Amino acid sequence: MIRVLLVDDQRLLRSGFRALLDLEDDIEVVGEAGDGLEGVALARQHLPDIALIDIQMPVVDGIEATRRIAADPALAGVHVVILTNYGFDEYVFEALCAGAAGFLVKDIVPEDFLHAVRVAARGDALLAPSITRKLIDRYVNQPLHTGSGSGTGLEELTNREREAVALVAQGLSNEQIADRMVISPLTAKTHVNRAMAKLHARDRAQLVILAYESGLVTPRGH
């Protein structure tokens, strides 16, 4: 069962998302919050698999709520997915740096919304190749505010793990990485997971950021 927490100051929107999720046999909404402070408290109380968090909210905004969840070792299993009206912008980038696993626009069609929840629950980042390219093109040369304070740890990666991280940074899935590296999808997932552990990255979104921040890969034209 996928446990979901809804955090948005628009009650009507929360009700709409809840109605969709309640229809699914494998998904359970464990709580709702109207601001980030309450959302973090409910995350600690319910330990959801997914926290769907709006960016702009009163009291504590979505970026700070994401940062607090990511910084709490007890919430390591909570995957934050940012909800936004505007698509990919600087706020979404800040949320990804703060520890979000990905983002969704609020006008997403129901089928894609449900698919995205299941993808995030598996621990995969909601970053399509097109989104990754936008992240690279628009923000890779700007200062990154990761707040982790730790080194990149690239020296601890094996050559195959480095290769896998570079492919993740291109927006490839485990299956696509497996094809590119001529290995099984399970082995590709193992390389990615080990790299995440060594780099102290919560998820694939963080790997994308770390890969470019560290210089492991560089955007075309640079």
Coordinates of C-alpha atoms in Angstrom, one line a residue:
M1 CA 0.0 0.0 0.0
I2 CA 1.3 3.4 -1.0
R3 CA 0.8 6.0 1.8
V4 CA 0.3 9.6 0.6
L5 CA 0.3 12.9 2.5
L6 CA -1.3 15.9 0.8
V7 CA 0.1 19.3 1.7
D8 CA -1.6 22.3 0.0
D9 CA -3.4 25.4 1.2
Q10 CA -6.1 25.0 -1.4
R11 CA -8.7 22.7 0.2
L12 CA -10.5 22.2 -3.1
L13 CA -7.4 21.0 -4.8
R14 CA -6.6 18.6 -1.9
S15 CA -10.1 17.2 -2.1
G16 CA -9.7 16.6 -5.8
F17 CA -6.4 14.8 -5.4
R18 CA -7.8 12.8 -2.5
A19 CA -10.9 11.7 -4.5
L20 CA -8.6 10.4 -7.2
L21 CA -6.3 8.6 -4.8
D22 CA -9.1 7.0 -2.8
L23 CA -10.3 5.2 -5.8
E24 CA -7.1 3.2 -6.1
D25 CA -6.7 -0.1 -4.2
D26 CA -3.0 0.3 -3.7
I27 CA -3.0 3.9 -2.5
E28 CA -4.1 5.4 0.9
V29 CA -4.2 9.1 1.9
V30 CA -2.9 9.2 5.4
G31 CA -3.3 12.9 6.1
E32 CA -3.9 16.4 4.8
A33 CA -2.3 19.7 5.7
G34 CA -2.9 23.3 4.7
D35 CA 0.6 24.6 5.4
G36 CA 4.2 23.4 5.5
L37 CA 4.5 23.4 9.2
E38 CA 1.5 21.1 9.7
G39 CA 2.7 19.0 6.8
V40 CA 6.1 18.3 8.4
A41 CA 4.4 17.4 11.6
L42 CA 2.0 15.0 9.8
A43 CA 5.0 13.5 7.9
R44 CA 6.6 12.7 11.3
Q45 CA 3.3 11.3 12.6
H46 CA 2.3 9.1 9.7
L47 CA 5.6 8.4 7.9
P48 CA 4.1 8.4 4.4
D49 CA 5.8 7.0 1.3
I50 CA 4.9 10.1 -0.7
A51 CA 4.4 13.7 0.5
L52 CA 2.7 15.9 -2.2
I53 CA 3.7 19.4 -1.2
D54 CA 2.7 22.8 -2.8
I55 CA 5.5 25.3 -3.2
Q56 CA 3.6 28.5 -2.1
M57 CA 1.9 28.1 1.3
P58 CA 1.4 30.1 4.5
V59 CA 3.4 29.7 7.7
V60 CA 6.1 27.4 6.1
D61 CA 6.4 27.2 2.3
G62 CA 7.0 24.0 0.4
I63 CA 10.7 24.5 -0.1
E64 CA 11.3 24.9 3.6
A65 CA 9.0 22.0 4.4
T66 CA 10.9 19.8 1.9
R67 CA 14.2 20.9 3.5
R68 CA 13.0 19.9 7.0
I69 CA 11.8 16.5 5.8
A70 CA 15.0 15.8 4.0
A71 CA 17.1 16.8 7.0
D72 CA 15.2 14.5 9.4
P73 CA 16.8 11.0 9.4
A74 CA 13.5 9.6 10.7
L75 CA 11.9 10.7 7.4
A76 CA 14.4 9.2 5.1
G77 CA 11.7 7.0 3.5
V78 CA 9.5 10.0 2.6
H79 CA 9.7 11.0 -1.0
V80 CA 8.6 14.6 -1.5
V81 CA 6.9 15.5 -4.8
I82 CA 6.4 19.2 -5.3
L83 CA 3.1 20.6 -6.7
T84 CA 3.3 23.7 -8.8
N85 CA 1.1 25.8 -11.1
Y86 CA 3.9 27.0 -13.2
G87 CA 5.9 24.1 -14.5
F88 CA 9.7 24.1 -14.1
D89 CA 11.0 27.3 -12.6
E90 CA 13.5 28.5 -10.0
Y91 CA 11.3 27.5 -7.1
V92 CA 11.1 24.0 -8.3
F93 CA 14.9 23.9 -8.7
E94 CA 15.3 25.1 -5.1
A95 CA 12.9 22.4 -4.0
L96 CA 15.0 19.8 -5.9
C97 CA 18.1 21.0 -4.2
A98 CA 16.3 20.9 -0.8
G99 CA 15.6 17.2 -1.3
A100 CA 12.5 16.8 -3.5
A101 CA 12.3 13.7 -5.6
G102 CA 10.5 15.6 -8.5
F103 CA 7.6 17.7 -9.3
L104 CA 4.1 17.7 -10.8
V105 CA 2.0 20.5 -12.3
K106 CA -1.4 20.8 -10.8
D107 CA -3.3 20.5 -14.0
I108 CA -1.8 17.1 -14.7
V109 CA -4.3 14.6 -16.2
P110 CA -5.6 12.0 -13.6
E111 CA -3.9 9.0 -15.3
D112 CA -0.5 10.7 -15.3
F113 CA -1.0 11.9 -11.7
L114 CA -1.6 8.3 -10.5
H115 CA 1.3 7.0 -12.5
A116 CA 3.5 9.7 -11.1
V117 CA 2.6 8.7 -7.5
R118 CA 3.5 5.1 -8.2
V119 CA 6.8 6.1 -9.8
A120 CA 7.8 8.3 -6.9
A121 CA 6.8 5.5 -4.5
R122 CA 9.3 3.2 -6.2
G123 CA 12.0 5.8 -5.4
D124 CA 12.4 7.0 -9.0
A125 CA 12.7 10.7 -9.6
L126 CA 9.9 12.5 -11.5
L127 CA 12.4 14.1 -13.9
A128 CA 11.8 13.3 -17.6
P129 CA 14.7 13.9 -19.9
S130 CA 13.0 17.2 -21.1
I131 CA 12.9 18.4 -17.5
T132 CA 16.5 17.4 -16.9
R133 CA 17.6 19.4 -19.9
K134 CA 15.7 22.5 -18.6
L135 CA 17.4 22.0 -15.3
I136 CA 20.8 21.9 -17.0
D137 CA 20.2 24.6 -19.5
R138 CA 18.7 27.1 -17.0
Y139 CA 20.5 26.5 -13.8
V140 CA 23.7 24.5 -14.0
N141 CA 25.9 27.7 -14.0
Q142 CA 24.0 29.3 -11.1
P143 CA 25.1 28.8 -7.4
L144 CA 23.5 25.7 -5.9
H145 CA 22.1 25.9 -2.4
T146 CA 22.1 22.3 -1.4
G147 CA 22.6 22.8 2.3
S148 CA 24.0 19.3 2.7
G149 CA 27.5 20.6 3.7
S150 CA 29.1 17.3 2.6
G151 CA 31.7 16.7 0.0
T152 CA 30.7 15.2 -3.3
G153 CA 32.3 11.8 -2.6
L154 CA 33.1 11.1 -6.3
E155 CA 36.4 9.5 -5.4
E156 CA 34.5 6.7 -3.7
L157 CA 32.6 5.8 -6.9
T158 CA 33.7 2.9 -9.1
N159 CA 34.0 3.6 -12.8
R160 CA 30.8 1.8 -13.5
E161 CA 29.0 3.8 -10.8
R162 CA 30.3 7.0 -12.3
E163 CA 29.1 6.0 -15.7
A164 CA 25.6 5.2 -14.2
V165 CA 25.5 8.6 -12.5
A166 CA 26.4 10.4 -15.7
L167 CA 23.6 8.6 -17.5
V168 CA 21.1 9.4 -14.7
A169 CA 22.1 13.1 -15.3
Q170 CA 21.0 12.7 -18.9
G171 CA 17.5 11.7 -17.6
L172 CA 17.8 8.0 -18.5
S173 CA 15.8 5.4 -16.6
N174 CA 17.3 2.2 -15.2
E175 CA 16.2 0.3 -18.2
Q176 CA 17.8 2.8 -20.6
I177 CA 21.0 2.8 -18.5
A178 CA 21.1 -1.0 -18.7
D179 CA 20.9 -0.8 -22.4
R180 CA 23.6 1.8 -22.7
M181 CA 25.9 0.0 -20.3
V182 CA 25.0 -3.5 -21.6
I183 CA 24.0 -4.8 -18.2
S184 CA 20.8 -6.0 -16.6
P185 CA 18.3 -3.4 -15.3
L186 CA 18.8 -4.9 -11.8
T187 CA 22.6 -4.3 -12.0
A188 CA 21.9 -0.7 -13.3
K189 CA 19.7 -0.1 -10.3
T190 CA 22.4 -1.5 -8.0
H191 CA 25.0 0.9 -9.5
V192 CA 22.6 3.9 -9.1
N193 CA 21.6 2.9 -5.5
R194 CA 25.2 2.5 -4.4
A195 CA 26.2 5.8 -6.0
M196 CA 23.3 7.5 -4.2
A197 CA 24.5 6.0 -0.9
K198 CA 28.1 7.0 -1.4
L199 CA 27.1 10.6 -2.5
H200 CA 24.5 10.9 0.3
A201 CA 21.8 11.6 -2.3
R202 CA 18.2 11.0 -1.3
D203 CA 17.2 10.1 -4.9
R204 CA 17.9 10.4 -8.6
A205 CA 17.0 14.1 -8.6
Q206 CA 19.8 14.8 -6.2
L207 CA 22.2 12.7 -8.4
V208 CA 21.4 15.0 -11.3
I209 CA 22.3 18.1 -9.3
L210 CA 25.4 16.5 -7.8
A211 CA 26.6 15.2 -11.2
Y212 CA 26.7 18.7 -12.7
E213 CA 27.7 20.5 -9.5
S214 CA 30.7 18.2 -9.1
G215 CA 31.8 18.5 -12.8
L216 CA 31.3 14.7 -13.3
V217 CA 29.4 15.7 -16.4
T218 CA 29.0 19.1 -18.1
P219 CA 26.2 20.5 -20.3
R220 CA 26.8 20.6 -24.0
G221 CA 28.4 23.8 -25.1
H222 CA 30.4 24.2 -21.9

